[in-house]
Structures are given as C-alpha cells and as structure tokens.
Coordinates of C-alpha atoms in Angstrom, one line a residue:
Chain A
X1 CA -10.8 -56.9 3.4
X2 CA -8.8 -55.2 6.1
X3 CA -10.1 -55.9 9.6
X4 CA -11.9 -53.0 11.1
X5 CA -10.1 -51.1 13.8
X6 CA -13.4 -49.7 15.2
X7 CA -16.6 -51.7 15.3
X8 CA -19.7 -49.6 15.8
X9 CA -22.8 -51.6 16.9
X10 CA -26.0 -50.0 15.7
X11 CA -26.5 -48.0 12.5
X12 CA -28.9 -45.4 14.0
X13 CA -28.1 -41.7 14.4
X14 CA -25.5 -42.2 17.1
X15 CA -23.7 -45.1 15.4
X16 CA -23.7 -43.5 12.0
X17 CA -22.3 -40.2 13.4
X18 CA -19.7 -42.0 15.4
X19 CA -18.5 -44.0 12.3
X20 CA -18.5 -40.9 10.1
X21 CA -16.3 -39.0 12.6
X22 CA -13.8 -41.8 13.1
X23 CA -13.6 -42.6 9.4
X24 CA -13.1 -38.9 8.6
X25 CA -9.8 -39.0 10.5
X26 CA -8.7 -42.2 8.7
X27 CA -9.8 -45.0 11.0
X28 CA -11.0 -48.2 9.4
X29 CA -14.6 -48.5 10.7
X30 CA -17.4 -51.0 10.3
X31 CA -21.0 -50.8 11.6
X32 CA -23.0 -53.8 12.6
X33 CA -26.8 -53.7 12.5
X34 CA -29.3 -56.4 12.9
X35 CA -31.9 -54.7 10.7
X36 CA -32.4 -55.0 7.0
X37 CA -32.2 -51.2 6.6
X38 CA -29.7 -48.8 8.3
X39 CA -30.8 -45.6 10.1
X40 CA -32.2 -47.0 13.3
X41 CA -35.4 -45.2 14.2
X42 CA -34.6 -42.1 12.0
X43 CA -36.5 -43.2 9.0
X44 CA -39.8 -43.4 10.8
X45 CA -39.4 -39.8 12.1
X46 CA -41.4 -37.9 9.6
X47 CA -41.7 -34.7 11.6
X48 CA -39.3 -31.7 11.4
X49 CA -36.7 -31.7 14.1
X50 CA -36.1 -28.9 16.6
X51 CA -32.9 -27.2 17.4
X52 CA -30.6 -24.9 15.5
X53 CA -29.2 -25.1 12.0
X54 CA -26.2 -27.1 13.3
X55 CA -28.6 -29.6 14.8
X56 CA -30.4 -30.1 11.4
X57 CA -33.4 -28.1 12.7
X58 CA -36.4 -28.0 10.4
X59 CA -35.3 -31.1 8.7
X60 CA -37.4 -34.2 8.8
X61 CA -35.9 -37.3 10.5
X62 CA -35.7 -39.4 7.4
X63 CA -33.8 -36.7 5.6
X64 CA -31.3 -36.6 8.4
X65 CA -31.0 -40.3 8.0
X66 CA -30.3 -40.0 4.3
X67 CA -27.7 -37.3 4.9
X68 CA -25.8 -39.4 7.5
X69 CA -26.0 -42.5 5.3
X70 CA -24.5 -40.8 2.3
X71 CA -21.8 -39.3 4.4
X72 CA -20.9 -42.7 5.8
X73 CA -20.9 -44.1 2.3
X74 CA -18.6 -41.4 1.0
X75 CA -16.2 -42.3 3.7
X76 CA -16.3 -46.0 2.8
X77 CA -17.7 -47.0 6.1
X78 CA -18.8 -50.7 5.8
X79 CA -22.3 -51.3 7.1
X80 CA -23.1 -54.9 7.8
X81 CA -26.8 -55.3 7.8
X82 CA -29.0 -58.2 8.9
X83 CA -26.2 -59.0 11.4
X84 CA -26.8 -59.4 15.0
X85 CA -24.1 -58.6 17.6
X86 CA -25.1 -61.3 20.1
X87 CA -22.2 -60.9 22.5
X88 CA -19.0 -59.3 23.4
X89 CA -16.2 -61.3 25.0
X90 CA -12.7 -60.6 26.3
X91 CA -13.3 -56.9 25.9
X92 CA -12.7 -56.9 22.1
X93 CA -14.3 -60.0 20.6
X94 CA -17.7 -59.4 19.2
X95 CA -19.8 -62.4 18.3
X96 CA -21.8 -61.8 15.1
X97 CA -24.5 -63.8 13.4
X98 CA -25.3 -62.8 9.8
X99 CA -28.3 -65.2 9.4
X100 CA -25.9 -67.8 8.0
X101 CA -22.7 -68.0 9.9
X102 CA -21.3 -67.0 13.3
X103 CA -18.4 -64.6 12.9
X104 CA -16.0 -63.0 15.3
X105 CA -14.9 -59.4 14.9
X106 CA -11.8 -58.3 16.8
X107 CA -11.6 -54.5 16.6
X108 CA -9.3 -52.4 18.7
X109 CA -12.2 -50.1 19.8
X110 CA -15.9 -50.7 20.2
X111 CA -18.6 -48.1 20.1
X112 CA -21.9 -49.4 21.4
X113 CA -24.9 -47.4 19.9
X114 CA -27.7 -49.9 20.4
X115 CA -30.4 -47.4 21.2
X116 CA -33.3 -48.1 23.4
X117 CA -36.5 -50.2 23.6
X118 CA -40.0 -49.3 24.5
X119 CA -41.3 -49.9 28.0
X120 CA -44.4 -52.1 28.2
X121 CA -47.3 -51.3 30.5
X122 CA -49.2 -54.1 32.2
X123 CA -52.9 -54.0 32.7
X124 CA -55.7 -56.6 32.1
X125 CA -55.7 -57.3 28.4
X126 CA -52.3 -55.8 27.7
X127 CA -51.2 -58.9 25.8
X128 CA -54.1 -58.8 23.3
X129 CA -53.3 -58.3 19.7
X130 CA -54.0 -54.6 19.0
X131 CA -52.0 -53.4 22.0
X132 CA -48.7 -52.1 20.5
X133 CA -45.8 -50.0 21.4
X134 CA -46.2 -46.5 20.0
X135 CA -42.8 -46.8 18.2
X136 CA -44.0 -50.1 16.7
X137 CA -47.0 -48.4 15.3
X138 CA -44.8 -45.6 14.0
X139 CA -42.7 -48.2 12.2
X140 CA -45.8 -49.8 10.7
X141 CA -47.4 -46.6 9.5
X142 CA -44.3 -44.6 8.3
X143 CA -42.0 -47.3 7.0
X144 CA -44.2 -50.1 6.0
X145 CA -47.2 -47.9 5.2
X146 CA -49.7 -50.2 7.0
X147 CA -52.3 -48.9 9.5
X148 CA -52.6 -51.5 12.3
X149 CA -56.0 -50.1 13.5
X150 CA -58.4 -47.3 12.8
X151 CA -59.6 -46.1 16.1
X152 CA -56.7 -45.5 18.5
X153 CA -56.2 -44.9 22.2
X154 CA -52.7 -43.5 23.0
X155 CA -51.4 -44.2 26.4
X156 CA -48.8 -41.5 27.4
X157 CA -48.5 -37.8 26.6
X158 CA -44.8 -37.5 26.4
X159 CA -43.2 -36.5 23.1
X160 CA -43.5 -40.0 21.6
X161 CA -47.2 -40.3 22.5
X162 CA -47.9 -36.8 21.1
X163 CA -45.9 -37.2 17.9
X164 CA -47.1 -40.7 17.1
X165 CA -50.7 -39.5 17.7
X166 CA -50.2 -36.7 15.2
X167 CA -48.6 -39.2 12.7
X168 CA -51.6 -41.6 13.2
X169 CA -53.9 -38.7 12.2
X170 CA -51.7 -38.0 9.1
X171 CA -51.9 -41.7 8.2
X172 CA -55.7 -41.5 8.3
X173 CA -56.5 -43.0 11.7
X174 CA -58.9 -41.6 14.3
X175 CA -57.1 -40.9 17.6
X176 CA -60.0 -41.2 20.1
X177 CA -58.0 -39.9 23.1
X178 CA -54.6 -39.7 24.7
X179 CA -54.5 -40.6 28.4
X180 CA -51.7 -39.5 30.7
X181 CA -51.4 -40.8 34.3
X182 CA -49.4 -37.7 35.3
X183 CA -51.3 -34.6 36.2
X184 CA -49.6 -32.8 33.3
X185 CA -48.5 -33.4 29.7
X186 CA -45.0 -34.6 29.6
X187 CA -44.1 -33.6 26.1
X188 CA -43.6 -30.3 24.4
X189 CA -46.5 -27.8 24.4
X190 CA -46.3 -27.4 20.6
X191 CA -46.7 -31.1 20.0
X192 CA -49.7 -31.2 22.3
X193 CA -51.2 -28.2 20.6
X194 CA -50.9 -29.9 17.2
X195 CA -53.0 -32.9 18.3
X196 CA -55.4 -30.9 20.4
X197 CA -56.4 -28.6 17.5
X198 CA -57.2 -31.7 15.5
X199 CA -59.8 -32.5 18.2
X200 CA -57.9 -35.2 20.1
X201 CA -58.6 -34.9 23.8
X202 CA -55.5 -35.2 26.1
X203 CA -56.8 -36.6 29.4
X204 CA -54.3 -36.0 32.1
X205 CA -54.6 -37.9 35.5
X206 CA -56.2 -40.7 33.5
X207 CA -55.0 -44.1 32.7
X208 CA -56.0 -47.3 30.9
X209 CA -57.4 -50.0 33.2
X210 CA -58.3 -52.6 30.8
X211 CA -58.2 -53.7 27.1
X212 CA -61.2 -55.8 26.2
X213 CA -61.8 -58.2 23.3
X214 CA -62.4 -61.8 22.5
X215 CA -59.2 -62.4 20.4
X216 CA -58.1 -58.8 19.7
X217 CA -58.7 -55.3 21.0
X218 CA -62.3 -54.3 20.7
X219 CA -62.4 -51.6 23.4
X220 CA -60.5 -49.9 26.1
X221 CA -61.6 -48.9 29.6
X222 CA -60.0 -45.7 31.0
X223 CA -60.4 -44.1 34.4
X224 CA -59.4 -40.9 36.2
X225 CA -56.7 -40.9 39.0
X226 CA -56.8 -38.8 42.1
X227 CA -53.7 -36.9 43.6
X228 CA -52.5 -40.1 45.1
X229 CA -52.7 -42.1 41.9
X230 CA -55.7 -44.0 43.1
X231 CA -58.5 -44.8 40.7
X232 CA -61.5 -42.6 41.1
X233 CA -64.5 -44.9 41.4
X234 CA -67.2 -44.3 38.9
X235 CA -65.0 -42.5 36.5
X236 CA -64.5 -45.5 34.3
X237 CA -65.3 -45.0 30.7
X238 CA -65.3 -47.5 27.8
X239 CA -63.8 -46.3 24.5
X240 CA -64.6 -47.9 21.2
X241 CA -61.0 -48.5 19.9
X242 CA -59.3 -51.2 18.0
X243 CA -55.7 -50.1 18.6
X244 CA -54.0 -49.2 21.9
X245 CA -50.6 -47.6 21.7
X246 CA -48.3 -47.6 24.6
X247 CA -46.0 -44.6 24.9
X248 CA -44.7 -44.8 28.5
X249 CA -41.0 -44.3 27.9
X250 CA -37.9 -46.1 26.7
X251 CA -35.1 -47.9 28.4
X252 CA -31.5 -48.2 27.2
X253 CA -30.6 -51.4 25.3
X254 CA -27.5 -52.0 27.3
X255 CA -27.1 -55.8 27.3
X256 CA -23.7 -55.7 25.5
X257 CA -22.5 -53.2 28.1
X258 CA -23.6 -55.7 30.8
X259 CA -21.8 -58.6 29.1
X260 CA -18.7 -56.5 29.2
X261 CA -19.1 -55.8 32.9
X262 CA -19.3 -52.0 32.4
X263 CA -20.4 -50.3 35.5
X264 CA -23.8 -48.8 35.7
X265 CA -25.8 -46.3 37.6
X266 CA -29.5 -45.6 37.9
X267 CA -30.9 -42.4 36.5
X268 CA -34.7 -42.6 36.2
X269 CA -34.9 -39.5 34.0
X270 CA -32.6 -41.0 31.4
X271 CA -34.5 -44.3 31.2
X272 CA -33.1 -46.3 34.2
X273 CA -29.9 -48.2 34.3
X274 CA -27.2 -46.3 32.4
X275 CA -23.7 -47.6 31.6
X276 CA -21.3 -45.1 33.3
X277 CA -19.3 -43.0 30.8
X278 CA -17.3 -39.9 30.8
X279 CA -17.8 -36.7 28.7
X280 CA -15.8 -38.3 25.9
X281 CA -18.3 -41.2 25.9
X282 CA -15.9 -43.9 27.1
X283 CA -17.3 -46.5 29.5
X284 CA -15.5 -47.9 32.6
X285 CA -14.0 -50.4 30.2
X286 CA -11.2 -48.6 28.3
X287 CA -11.6 -48.7 24.6
X288 CA -15.4 -49.2 24.8
X289 CA -17.6 -46.2 24.1
X290 CA -21.3 -45.6 24.2
X291 CA -23.4 -43.1 22.4
X292 CA -27.1 -42.2 21.9
X293 CA -30.0 -43.7 23.8
X294 CA -28.0 -46.6 25.2
X295 CA -26.1 -44.0 27.2
X296 CA -29.3 -42.4 28.5
X297 CA -32.5 -41.9 26.6
X298 CA -32.8 -38.5 25.0
X299 CA -33.4 -37.7 21.4
X300 CA -31.9 -38.2 17.9
X301 CA -30.2 -34.8 17.8
X302 CA -28.4 -35.6 21.1
X303 CA -27.5 -39.1 19.8
X304 CA -25.8 -37.5 16.7
X305 CA -23.6 -35.3 18.9
X306 CA -22.8 -38.1 21.3
X307 CA -21.9 -40.3 18.4
X308 CA -19.6 -37.7 17.0
X309 CA -17.8 -37.4 20.4
X310 CA -17.4 -41.2 20.7
X311 CA -16.1 -41.3 17.1
X312 CA -13.6 -38.6 17.7
X313 CA -12.5 -40.2 21.0
X314 CA -12.0 -43.6 19.4
X315 CA -10.0 -42.1 16.5
X316 CA -7.9 -40.2 19.0
X317 CA -7.1 -43.3 21.0
X318 CA -5.9 -45.0 17.9
X319 CA -3.6 -42.0 17.2
X320 CA -5.4 -40.7 14.1
X321 CA -6.0 -37.3 15.7
X322 CA -4.0 -35.4 18.3
X323 CA -5.3 -34.9 21.8
X324 CA -5.4 -31.1 21.2
X325 CA -7.4 -31.3 17.9
X326 CA -9.8 -33.9 19.2
X327 CA -10.4 -31.8 22.3
X328 CA -11.2 -28.9 20.0
X329 CA -13.6 -31.0 17.8
X330 CA -15.3 -32.5 20.8
X331 CA -15.8 -29.1 22.3
X332 CA -17.9 -28.1 19.3
X333 CA -20.2 -31.1 19.9
X334 CA -20.3 -30.5 23.6
X335 CA -21.4 -26.9 23.0
X336 CA -24.2 -28.1 20.7
X337 CA -25.2 -30.7 23.3
X338 CA -25.3 -28.0 26.0
X339 CA -27.8 -26.0 23.9
X340 CA -30.1 -29.0 24.0
X341 CA -29.7 -29.6 27.7
X342 CA -31.0 -26.3 29.0
X343 CA -34.5 -25.1 29.7
X344 CA -37.3 -27.0 31.6
X345 CA -36.9 -30.1 29.4
X346 CA -33.2 -30.2 28.9
X347 CA -31.8 -29.3 32.3
X348 CA -33.0 -32.4 34.1
X349 CA -31.3 -34.4 31.4
X350 CA -28.1 -32.5 32.0
X351 CA -28.3 -33.1 35.7
X352 CA -28.8 -36.8 35.0
X353 CA -25.7 -36.9 32.7
X354 CA -23.7 -35.0 35.3
X355 CA -24.5 -37.7 37.8
X356 CA -23.3 -40.3 35.3
X357 CA -20.0 -38.4 34.6
X358 CA -19.4 -37.8 38.3
X359 CA -20.0 -41.4 39.2
X360 CA -17.7 -42.5 36.4
X361 CA -14.9 -40.3 37.8
X362 CA -15.4 -41.7 41.3
X363 CA -15.5 -45.3 40.3
X364 CA -12.6 -45.2 37.8
X365 CA -10.5 -43.4 40.4
X366 CA -11.1 -46.2 42.9
X367 CA -10.0 -48.8 40.4
X368 CA -6.8 -47.0 39.6
Chain B
X1 CA -55.1 -51.3 5.7
X2 CA -52.4 -49.8 3.4
X3 CA -51.6 -46.2 3.5
X4 CA -51.6 -45.5 -0.2
X5 CA -51.1 -41.7 -0.1
X6 CA -49.6 -39.7 2.7
X7 CA -49.2 -35.9 3.2
X8 CA -45.5 -36.1 4.0
X9 CA -44.3 -39.4 2.4
X10 CA -46.4 -39.1 -0.8
X11 CA -47.7 -42.0 -2.8
X12 CA -46.6 -45.5 -1.8
X13 CA -43.8 -46.8 -4.0
X14 CA -44.4 -49.4 -6.6
X15 CA -43.3 -52.7 -5.3
X16 CA -43.3 -56.2 -6.6
X17 CA -46.6 -57.9 -5.7
X18 CA -46.3 -61.5 -4.4
X19 CA -48.6 -64.0 -2.8
X20 CA -48.1 -65.7 0.5
X21 CA -50.2 -68.4 2.2
X22 CA -51.5 -67.8 5.7
X23 CA -53.1 -70.9 7.3
X24 CA -53.9 -72.1 3.8
X25 CA -55.4 -68.8 2.6
X26 CA -53.7 -66.9 -0.1
X27 CA -53.0 -63.2 0.6
X28 CA -51.4 -60.4 -1.3
X29 CA -48.1 -59.0 -0.1
X30 CA -45.2 -57.0 -1.3
X31 CA -41.8 -58.5 -1.7
X32 CA -39.4 -57.5 1.0
X33 CA -41.9 -56.1 3.5
X34 CA -41.9 -57.8 6.9
X35 CA -44.4 -60.7 7.1
X36 CA -46.1 -58.8 10.0
X37 CA -46.8 -55.8 7.9
X38 CA -48.4 -57.9 5.2
X39 CA -50.6 -59.7 7.7
X40 CA -51.7 -56.4 9.4
X41 CA -52.4 -55.0 6.0
X42 CA -54.7 -57.9 5.4
X43 CA -56.4 -57.4 8.7
X44 CA -54.8 -60.4 10.4
X45 CA -53.8 -59.4 13.9
X46 CA -53.7 -62.7 15.8
X47 CA -50.4 -64.4 15.0
X48 CA -50.1 -67.1 17.6
X49 CA -51.6 -68.7 20.8
X50 CA -49.6 -69.2 24.0
X51 CA -48.7 -72.7 25.1
X52 CA -50.5 -72.9 28.4
X53 CA -53.5 -70.6 28.3
X54 CA -53.9 -70.5 24.5
X55 CA -54.1 -66.8 24.7
X56 CA -53.9 -64.8 21.4
X57 CA -50.8 -62.7 20.7
X58 CA -49.8 -60.3 17.9
X59 CA -47.3 -57.6 17.0
X60 CA -46.1 -55.6 19.9
X61 CA -42.7 -54.0 19.3
X62 CA -42.3 -54.5 15.5
X63 CA -38.5 -54.3 15.8
X64 CA -37.6 -57.9 16.6
X65 CA -37.2 -57.4 20.4
X66 CA -40.3 -58.8 22.1
X67 CA -40.9 -62.0 20.0
X68 CA -44.6 -61.7 20.5
X69 CA -45.2 -61.9 16.8
X70 CA -43.6 -65.3 16.1
X71 CA -45.2 -67.7 13.7
X72 CA -44.3 -70.9 11.8
X73 CA -42.8 -69.9 8.5
X74 CA -42.1 -72.5 5.8
X75 CA -42.1 -75.2 8.5
X76 CA -39.8 -73.3 10.8
X77 CA -41.4 -72.3 14.1
X78 CA -40.7 -69.2 16.2
X79 CA -39.9 -66.9 13.3
X80 CA -40.0 -63.2 14.2
X81 CA -42.5 -62.0 11.6
X82 CA -41.8 -58.3 12.2
X83 CA -38.2 -58.6 11.0
X84 CA -38.6 -61.4 8.4
X85 CA -39.1 -60.2 4.9
X86 CA -41.8 -61.7 2.7
X87 CA -40.9 -63.9 -0.2
X88 CA -43.3 -65.2 -2.9
X89 CA -45.0 -68.4 -2.0
X90 CA -44.1 -68.3 1.7
X91 CA -46.3 -70.6 3.8
X92 CA -47.1 -69.0 7.1
X93 CA -49.0 -70.7 10.0
X94 CA -50.6 -69.4 13.1
X95 CA -48.4 -70.9 15.8
X96 CA -49.7 -72.7 18.9
X97 CA -47.3 -72.8 21.9
X98 CA -43.7 -73.6 21.0
X99 CA -44.7 -74.7 17.5
X100 CA -43.4 -77.7 15.6
X101 CA -40.6 -78.2 13.1
X102 CA -42.2 -79.5 9.9
X103 CA -40.8 -81.7 7.2
X104 CA -40.3 -79.8 4.0
Chain C
X1 CA -55.9 -29.4 31.6
X2 CA -55.2 -27.8 28.2
X3 CA -58.3 -26.4 26.5
X4 CA -59.0 -23.5 24.3
X5 CA -59.0 -21.0 27.2
X6 CA -56.0 -22.3 29.0
X7 CA -53.9 -22.5 25.8
X8 CA -55.0 -19.0 24.8
X9 CA -54.0 -17.6 28.2
X10 CA -50.7 -19.4 27.9
X11 CA -49.8 -18.2 24.4
X12 CA -51.2 -14.7 24.9
X13 CA -48.7 -13.9 27.7
X14 CA -45.7 -15.2 25.6
X15 CA -43.5 -12.7 23.7
X16 CA -44.4 -14.2 20.3
X17 CA -48.0 -13.1 20.6
X18 CA -49.0 -9.8 19.0
X19 CA -50.5 -6.9 20.9
X20 CA -54.1 -6.0 20.3
X21 CA -52.9 -2.8 18.6
X22 CA -50.7 -4.7 16.2
X23 CA -53.5 -7.1 15.3
X24 CA -55.5 -4.1 14.1
X25 CA -52.7 -2.8 11.9
X26 CA -52.9 -5.7 9.5
X27 CA -51.4 -9.1 8.7
X28 CA -49.1 -10.3 11.5
X29 CA -47.4 -13.5 12.6
X30 CA -48.8 -15.1 15.7
X31 CA -46.2 -17.3 17.4
X32 CA -47.8 -19.7 19.8
X33 CA -44.6 -21.1 21.3
X34 CA -44.7 -20.4 25.1
X35 CA -42.3 -23.0 26.4
X36 CA -38.5 -22.9 26.6
X37 CA -37.5 -25.6 24.1
X38 CA -34.2 -25.6 22.2
X39 CA -35.3 -24.4 18.7
X40 CA -34.7 -21.4 16.5
X41 CA -35.5 -21.9 12.8
X42 CA -38.2 -19.2 12.9
X43 CA -35.5 -16.6 13.7
X44 CA -33.6 -17.5 10.5
X45 CA -36.8 -17.9 8.4
X46 CA -37.9 -14.3 8.8
X47 CA -36.5 -12.1 6.0
X48 CA -37.2 -9.0 8.0
X49 CA -35.6 -9.8 11.3
X50 CA -39.0 -9.7 13.1
X51 CA -38.5 -12.9 15.2
X52 CA -35.8 -13.0 17.8
X53 CA -34.6 -16.0 19.8
X54 CA -30.9 -15.3 20.3
X55 CA -28.9 -17.0 23.0
X56 CA -29.5 -19.4 24.6
X57 CA -31.5 -21.2 22.0
X58 CA -34.2 -22.0 24.6
X59 CA -35.3 -18.3 24.8
X60 CA -38.9 -17.8 23.8
X61 CA -39.3 -16.5 20.3
X62 CA -40.1 -12.8 20.4
X63 CA -42.1 -11.0 17.8
X64 CA -40.8 -7.6 16.9
X65 CA -44.1 -6.2 15.9
X66 CA -43.1 -3.2 13.8
X67 CA -40.7 -5.3 11.7
X68 CA -43.3 -8.0 10.8
X69 CA -45.0 -7.3 7.5
X70 CA -47.1 -10.4 7.6
X71 CA -45.4 -12.3 4.8
X72 CA -46.0 -15.7 6.4
X73 CA -42.7 -17.2 5.6
X74 CA -42.3 -18.3 9.2
X75 CA -45.4 -20.5 9.2
X76 CA -44.1 -23.5 7.3
X77 CA -40.6 -23.1 8.7
X78 CA -41.6 -23.7 12.3
X79 CA -40.8 -27.3 13.0
X80 CA -43.5 -27.2 15.8
X81 CA -46.2 -25.9 13.5
X82 CA -46.8 -23.2 16.1
X83 CA -46.9 -20.0 13.9
X84 CA -50.0 -18.7 12.3
X85 CA -50.8 -15.5 10.4
X86 CA -53.8 -13.3 11.2
X87 CA -55.0 -10.5 8.9
X88 CA -57.7 -8.4 10.6
X89 CA -57.9 -6.0 7.6
X90 CA -58.9 -8.5 5.0
X91 CA -62.3 -6.9 4.5
X92 CA -64.9 -5.0 6.4
X93 CA -66.4 -8.0 8.1
X94 CA -63.8 -10.7 7.5
X95 CA -60.4 -11.6 8.8
X96 CA -58.1 -14.3 7.4
X97 CA -56.1 -16.9 9.2
X98 CA -53.2 -18.7 7.7
X99 CA -52.3 -22.1 9.2
X100 CA -49.6 -24.7 8.6
X101 CA -51.3 -27.9 7.2
X102 CA -49.9 -31.4 6.8
X103 CA -53.0 -33.4 5.8
X104 CA -54.4 -34.8 2.6
X105 CA -56.5 -34.1 0.6
X106 CA -55.7 -30.4 0.4
X107 CA -58.8 -28.1 0.2
X108 CA -59.4 -26.2 -3.0
X109 CA -59.4 -22.4 -3.2
X110 CA -63.0 -21.2 -2.8
X111 CA -64.0 -24.3 -0.8
X112 CA -66.0 -23.9 2.3
X113 CA -64.4 -25.5 5.4
X114 CA -65.1 -26.0 9.1
X115 CA -62.9 -23.7 11.1
X116 CA -61.7 -25.1 14.4
X117 CA -60.3 -23.7 17.6
X118 CA -57.2 -24.8 19.6
X119 CA -59.0 -27.8 20.9
X120 CA -60.4 -28.9 17.6
X121 CA -63.9 -27.6 18.3
X122 CA -66.0 -26.0 15.5
X123 CA -65.8 -22.2 15.5
X124 CA -67.4 -21.1 12.3
X125 CA -67.5 -21.7 8.6
X126 CA -64.6 -20.3 6.5
X127 CA -63.7 -19.9 2.9
X128 CA -60.4 -21.1 1.6
X129 CA -58.6 -18.1 0.0
X130 CA -55.1 -19.5 -0.7
X131 CA -53.4 -22.9 -0.7
X132 CA -49.7 -22.4 -0.8
X133 CA -46.9 -24.9 -0.9
X134 CA -44.9 -24.0 2.1
X135 CA -41.7 -25.7 3.1
X136 CA -40.9 -29.4 2.7
X137 CA -44.5 -30.8 2.6
X138 CA -45.9 -28.3 5.0
X139 CA -48.7 -26.4 3.3
X140 CA -50.0 -23.0 4.3
X141 CA -53.8 -22.7 4.0
X142 CA -55.4 -19.2 4.2
X143 CA -59.1 -19.0 5.2
X144 CA -61.4 -16.1 5.5
X145 CA -63.6 -16.0 8.6
X146 CA -65.9 -13.5 10.4
X147 CA -63.6 -11.0 12.2
X148 CA -64.8 -11.8 15.7
X149 CA -63.2 -15.3 15.6
X150 CA -59.6 -14.1 14.8
X151 CA -58.3 -15.0 18.2
X152 CA -59.8 -18.6 18.4
X153 CA -59.7 -19.9 14.8
X154 CA -56.5 -21.9 14.5
X155 CA -57.3 -25.0 12.3
X156 CA -59.5 -26.4 9.7
X157 CA -61.3 -29.7 9.8
X158 CA -59.4 -32.1 7.5
X159 CA -61.4 -33.3 4.5
X160 CA -61.9 -37.0 4.2

C-alpha cells in the first residue's frame, strides 16, 4: 500500500472530517485510532444536535457518526483501529502500536485530533468503585447498554452533566440529584429544563463532600456552599445513591503536541493548556495541525468544522488545492464556526480562540 | 444490569453469548463487549485492590485512559478491562497491587 | 435556582411564548427557549412560517402568533425538546397539552397519567388523547387536563 501523505490521529468527529476533506482533494490519508470502533465519542451521543442544517442540527450524534464514516469509506480513507499512536518524533515519525507490532508511520503532514479527557474531582471516597466519569457512564449505557448503577448523583450541571443525567433517566436509572458548585447552571437552559421536568432537582451552590461505602459507593454526602465557596455547616445531607457521576469539565488530550514541542497557552474556558494554532489549524510546528477538543474543548459540531479546516489546509500544503480555492472553502467552515461562537455561551469560546490565534501570531513572528 | 430496551436505541442487538470466569465464578457475557461492561452487567464493580492500602478500585473513565479498571486476564496482569474485548472462556482475576504474571 | 415559578417567568418573557389572547384562540405552539443558543431547526420545521429565528442563529425563536395553526410539527423537531402545544379550546372544561416524549414504555390512548409541572411535581391527573410518532424517536403525547393547569402542565410521569 502507498504510504499515507497525511496521518490523522483520532477517528472522532474532527479526525474523520479532516480526513474526508483532505481525501476529497486527492490526498492519500490514513486515520489512526486506538479504539476498536471509529467515531470517537459521537456514537454515545444519542441526543439531537443543535445548530443549523449545515451543522447537522436535529440529527442525533450517532447518525452524524455514521454519515462521516460512510463518507470516509467512500473516499477510501484507511482507518487503522486498535492502533495506539504512542509518540511523535522528528516532526514526522509517528510511533504506532497495533497490539502486535510497533510500526513507524512517516507522513508528510500530521493532523492531531485526539480529543479530550474528563477531569476528575477529588473528595473523600472519590476512588471508590461507583464513582465514574459522566462520559464513562454515557459510554456504558449508550454503547455497551449496561447500567453501572441505579440511583445516581450527578456532580456538575454543565451540558455534559445535564445531558448524561437525561440519558441515565432514558436508560431507566433514577437520578437523585444534580449538584453544581457554581451559583448557576452552566449548561443550556433547555437541557436543564428537560431533567427538571422529570423531577430531578438541580442544586446549585452545592457540592459533594464525601462518597461512602465499604467496598463500593453506598451513599454520597452533599452540602451547600456560601458565596465564598465555603461549606455551610449543618447543610450536609446524605443521599442514598450507588453511582456518582463526575461531570466537571474536560481537558485537551495534547500529549502528542507536547512531544512535538508545540507551543502552548493557557485558556481556562477552553479546558486549560491549549496547543497554539492559527485559524487554519496549523500548530507552531509547520505541517502539524490540530482540530477538535485537543485544540480547545468545545463541542462535536465545532470539531467537525475545525477538522474540515485542518484537512483543507493540509491538502493545500501538499499542493492538492490552490491557495485561493482552499481559502474559499475554509471561509465556509469559518462562517459556520462563527455562528456557533456567538451568544452568551459561544462568545467566551471565541474570545478564548482569539487569544490562541493572537499568541500564535506573536510567537511565530518571534521565531522567524 | 443490561439495558434491554431503550427509547432511542431500541432493543439490544442479538449478540453471541459466551461465558467468562471471574475469580473462578462463571458469568455470562457477550462476545466483543469490553470485559468491564460484562462485569458491571453482572453487578461486579470492584476490579482490583491497590498495592499499599488495599483499597478497592473499579471503572472510572471507561475509555482506556485512567487504568483504574485493570485486572489479571488469562494470566496477564494490568489489562485495561474497559478496552479489552471479551472472548469465550477468558479467565479474569481481581488484581491485588501490581499483579503477577502467571504460567499458562 | 430554577423551579416552576422562575422557569415560567423566564419563558413567559421570551418571544416564543404566546400571549394570553392567543392561548384563548385555540391550539398554539409554546416555545420555551429563552436563551441565546445557536440553533434553528424549529424555523424550518414550521410549514406555516410561524417561527422565526433568522440571523444570527442565536436569536431567540419568535412565535408569529397569527400564523401558527397549532399543527404541532415543531414539537418533535426541536432538538432541545423545548416546544409544547397547548389547546385551550379542547372542551368546555378541558385543555390539552402536547409534549415531546423520549421514554419507554409509551402510554396508551385513553390511559390515565400523572401530569407534571416544569420541575417534575404532580399537577393533576390527565388522560392520554394521542400518541404520535414524531421525528426520529421523539414521540408526541397529547393529554387532556383541567383547563386551569394549561400554564404549568408540561410533562407526564413516565410509566415503569
């Protein structure tokens, strides 16, 4: 087989979209993914997505995953599953392990679309079996069809906490409460409204203080917080739960970018340390692109557009598409991205991205 | 507990039923599902005990990142059960500490 | 803190919520989407042009009251499950509410169910009038209730 010109790491929404775009213009693309199934986290998203028609609005996540997969397949994109990209060396050597052998891939361009991982939250008892990431629970219920507990406490009322709570109800569990340390719900009103009208209380300015149980979770103690985030004495309450879900944000999985010595910046609103990149999704290492949550935690619809941009940019740098045409195609994606980054939820993300773009400019100028 | 029917995803797909052995006890599983899913479905949530404090641990991230769910599988310790598919006849053991390599 | 009263206050002042006069004229869509999120499938779903989002996509959906005939097509097309239908003219004493529903088992037509408010608290008993397959696994359940509860009844208790 011909060696791939572009290696995409991660077969989630960003990686698939990047590969599709680059392959569309004729580039020879491979995708590496350590999982047994492609799609990243899309197949566990069983709710309908927001946005406009161009953003696949109204379509459930797993259907978007199916669409992207069949597009990639039609374009003969090779997806290597069960394959871990354990390192990147000399800018273009990717170390792979396919569960049997160690292989080296030497593409001309690399697109890193490795997504994000869930933040843990430490409290007494947090290591007990029965304390799980909300995304982990989502994987279990929606992909593997296994309910890891029956009575649930959700910690965090961002969109992940709210959506997974609703999905737990759909799976037949009882969500006893959602606690949120912030004084207000972080996720969308409509997601909160869905769980509230099912009778799930959302307790803002509340947090978990302990998970109790001999060998696994048997109960959770929650308490109220004052304006200064101090525990209000006497407000402790023990909840009879057997599963505690942690939904306190995600952070970019940017280890490969670190190995490459990409430059980073810190944007708390996008999940912490973000590899610097420009609007065309190229990092401070020429020929290395990022897309999706690894370049700042947002959502799948954004990951798709960023992936497209990275794919177009990589194809352009290989000469498959003229600068003019790629600029035109990228502009379409950028306009759709813009639509997602306005309003009270979107504009802080746009500000965060602007900071990343500006710092990229400043630092690459100094280098040159 | 298995989610047999679901308002969005429908009825669970027919899969090949197999048996695995967990600490000598036979449990039902489906071929290809992660070991962790089969164990959770059987109500097993304690997967290992830590080396020093002998504290129980189970599934935390379910995507192969955190390694909290490692067990000894067919004599090989430290296997991430959340990303390792079930095969018929697999022998799985609750792991204590770093585990031991076992003769086959 | 979000509870029935604070949610009602919030949605009532948004442009998707019908006026009192419109409620009394017959079936009408009630859009409870009071936050600027990037989303517009409702606009396209309405065959009568009664929902407007426009540009930018974060505009709040606006109900154009005289164009809405109460067909309910928007209910299952809203990804946020935030649109309901209220018919105050169902009978002399009863109104109906139509809600998006994504739980199993589905209730049967004629079945008596517990009707809940926006925080999941019991409001009254209701009778299931229609169980319609909506869009992509979202069902639309229509329940008759005593008229006085038309503004608080927004869910039914799932059957186990």
